[in-house]
């Protein structure tokens, strides 16, 4: 798996490189600015990009802007945002094209290397890996999303855990439900969000995007 990293703090950037390589991933570029990130993503076309939000030269939103620009030139490019900040506007824009391979983790809530590597692999495979705090902030301004408004409170709980990338078995353990009960809830979610029958992994991603993106 080929990875591009964008992180302006040298020690953190080098730490990410060593962690990824220790788990067998190939870091093809590790950059520290928005322009360098865009060039690396378009040139290398990695399996996944790990991107900080605030990069030089202005330390505002260069990382997300570069990721958005790259996804226009490389459609469906998987992006895992790793940041201290939740930038709602650009996070929504990242979700808006309807393709999977999206993650948003907060640096101070990644508690071990295995959790991070699992998120990288999941996003590279076209899935989602969203921190619960990111989900909460995106949902705070998403209450009027009509399809999502059809969901029951339990179905919303199931969908929130789907957004974190959890399997039906893991959701069942978290909510004290059987796996078959979770399966029924997910089927209802797909129906209420008007998701046509297709590969279930793809529908899970589409359901999460509908849930998080204000349309």
XYZ file of C-alpha atoms in Angstrom:
215
model
C 0.000 0.000 0.000
C 1.430 3.369 -1.083
C 0.949 6.357 1.256
C 1.571 10.101 1.037
C 1.868 12.007 4.332
C 1.423 15.758 4.885
C 2.435 17.020 8.344
C 4.391 20.179 9.145
C 5.807 19.059 12.525
C 9.046 17.225 11.791
C 8.982 14.795 14.724
C 5.350 13.837 14.128
C 5.915 13.457 10.397
C 8.922 11.185 10.934
C 7.012 9.242 13.577
C 4.170 8.600 11.126
C 6.661 7.470 8.466
C 8.280 4.976 10.855
C 4.910 3.704 12.129
C 3.518 3.122 8.646
C 6.696 1.452 7.405
C 6.819 -0.760 10.488
C 3.402 -2.105 9.457
C 4.510 -2.832 5.914
C 3.159 0.292 4.185
C 5.207 2.133 1.560
C 5.521 5.874 2.299
C 6.218 7.346 -1.141
C 6.251 10.991 -0.020
C 6.277 12.895 3.289
C 5.767 16.640 2.836
C 5.174 19.659 5.031
C 3.194 22.157 2.935
C 0.010 22.391 0.893
C 1.656 22.925 -2.521
C 4.019 19.996 -1.964
C 1.079 17.833 -0.923
C -0.908 18.583 -4.075
C 2.112 17.839 -6.271
C 2.816 14.574 -4.445
C -0.802 13.385 -4.642
C -1.151 14.093 -8.350
C 2.289 12.705 -9.219
C 2.345 9.628 -6.973
C -1.394 8.792 -6.992
C -1.097 6.890 -3.701
C -3.509 4.333 -2.292
C -4.217 6.748 0.566
C -3.177 10.216 1.761
C -2.721 11.081 5.442
C -3.239 14.829 5.687
C -3.036 17.498 8.376
C -5.498 20.378 7.954
C -3.257 23.344 8.773
C -0.036 23.470 6.778
C 2.378 26.184 5.619
C 2.404 28.786 4.298
C -0.610 30.234 6.186
C -1.439 27.403 8.626
C -5.180 27.688 7.959
C -6.651 24.978 5.716
C -3.941 24.224 3.126
C -4.000 20.473 3.795
C -7.722 20.060 3.121
C -7.620 22.466 0.178
C -4.812 20.431 -1.402
C -6.706 17.176 -0.773
C -9.841 18.618 -2.381
C -7.884 19.847 -5.391
C -6.191 16.464 -5.746
C -9.502 14.579 -5.631
C -10.740 16.688 -8.558
C -7.742 15.518 -10.576
C -7.651 11.997 -9.140
C -11.340 11.110 -8.516
C -11.963 8.917 -5.495
C -8.481 9.455 -4.031
C -8.714 8.088 -0.451
C -7.957 10.767 2.155
C -7.499 10.353 5.905
C -7.414 13.706 7.686
C -5.353 13.671 10.889
C -5.662 16.971 12.699
C -6.200 18.816 15.957
C -9.057 20.762 14.397
C -12.480 20.064 12.870
C -12.939 22.231 9.782
C -16.638 21.655 9.071
C -16.895 23.495 5.747
C -14.051 21.637 4.060
C -14.881 18.350 5.745
C -18.347 18.557 4.194
C -16.850 19.429 0.810
C -14.584 16.397 1.087
C -17.661 14.247 1.699
C -19.796 15.916 -0.936
C -18.667 14.072 -4.067
C -20.290 10.869 -2.799
C -17.201 8.669 -3.100
C -15.821 6.653 -0.219
C -12.311 6.453 1.110
C -12.696 9.256 3.655
C -11.518 9.504 7.259
C -11.188 12.290 9.818
C -9.331 11.574 13.062
C -8.301 13.954 15.835
C -4.646 13.669 16.846
C -5.271 13.697 20.582
C -7.856 10.912 20.280
C -5.706 8.360 18.442
C -4.646 6.217 21.373
C -2.435 3.560 19.755
C -0.699 2.650 16.533
C -3.010 -0.255 15.737
C -6.058 2.041 15.811
C -4.374 4.421 13.384
C -3.133 1.719 11.005
C -6.599 0.136 10.971
C -8.079 3.515 9.976
C -5.482 3.977 7.210
C -6.213 0.541 5.757
C -9.979 1.027 6.002
C -9.878 4.360 4.161
C -7.501 2.977 1.525
C -10.029 0.188 0.907
C -12.762 2.769 0.226
C -14.330 2.845 3.687
C -14.746 5.500 6.357
C -13.017 6.216 9.656
C -14.614 9.157 11.459
C -13.855 10.268 15.007
C -17.031 10.523 17.141
C -16.279 14.181 17.938
C -16.039 14.985 14.237
C -19.355 13.199 13.650
C -21.013 15.167 16.458
C -19.868 18.530 15.071
C -20.969 17.701 11.548
C -24.365 16.508 12.757
C -24.937 19.629 14.862
C -25.656 21.592 11.676
C -27.271 18.713 9.779
C -30.591 18.327 11.571
C -32.671 19.336 8.542
C -31.323 16.613 6.258
C -34.695 15.117 5.262
C -33.655 11.509 4.431
C -31.655 11.227 7.642
C -34.618 12.690 9.517
C -36.569 9.525 8.672
C -34.308 7.434 10.888
C -35.302 6.328 14.371
C -33.003 7.201 17.296
C -31.701 3.602 17.340
C -31.003 3.699 13.591
C -29.067 6.940 14.059
C -26.992 5.263 16.771
C -26.225 2.387 14.410
C -25.305 4.804 11.615
C -23.027 6.848 13.878
C -21.103 3.673 14.708
C -21.007 2.753 11.014
C -19.381 6.143 10.405
C -16.640 5.189 12.842
C -16.002 2.165 10.613
C -17.396 -0.476 12.973
C -18.673 -3.827 11.703
C -22.173 -5.136 12.493
C -20.673 -7.408 15.156
C -18.846 -4.491 16.804
C -21.981 -2.317 16.659
C -23.962 -5.120 18.295
C -21.462 -5.362 21.130
C -21.531 -1.599 21.658
C -25.348 -1.352 21.667
C -26.034 -4.743 23.299
C -27.835 -6.019 20.202
C -27.558 -9.281 18.323
C -25.765 -9.167 14.972
C -29.013 -10.079 13.219
C -30.789 -7.142 14.927
C -28.042 -4.808 13.716
C -28.493 -6.268 10.235
C -32.192 -5.398 10.323
C -31.399 -1.849 11.426
C -28.875 -1.409 8.606
C -31.401 -2.728 6.067
C -33.927 -0.169 7.335
C -31.277 2.575 7.118
C -30.484 1.709 3.500
C -34.192 1.730 2.626
C -34.913 5.053 4.339
C -31.912 6.698 2.680
C -33.126 5.440 -0.724
C -29.962 3.427 -1.359
C -30.550 0.911 -4.129
C -29.425 -2.703 -3.614
C -25.701 -3.093 -4.309
C -22.581 -4.315 -2.569
C -23.239 -3.821 1.153
C -19.817 -2.263 1.810
C -20.567 0.364 -0.823
C -24.012 1.044 0.636
C -22.500 1.440 4.100
C -20.176 4.124 2.756
C -23.004 5.876 0.896
C -25.171 5.789 4.028
C -22.399 7.356 6.088
C -21.858 10.071 3.475
C -25.586 10.849 3.394
C -25.581 10.973 7.189
C -22.641 13.369 7.484
C -23.141 15.556 4.440
C -25.773 18.311 4.552
C -27.579 18.188 1.232
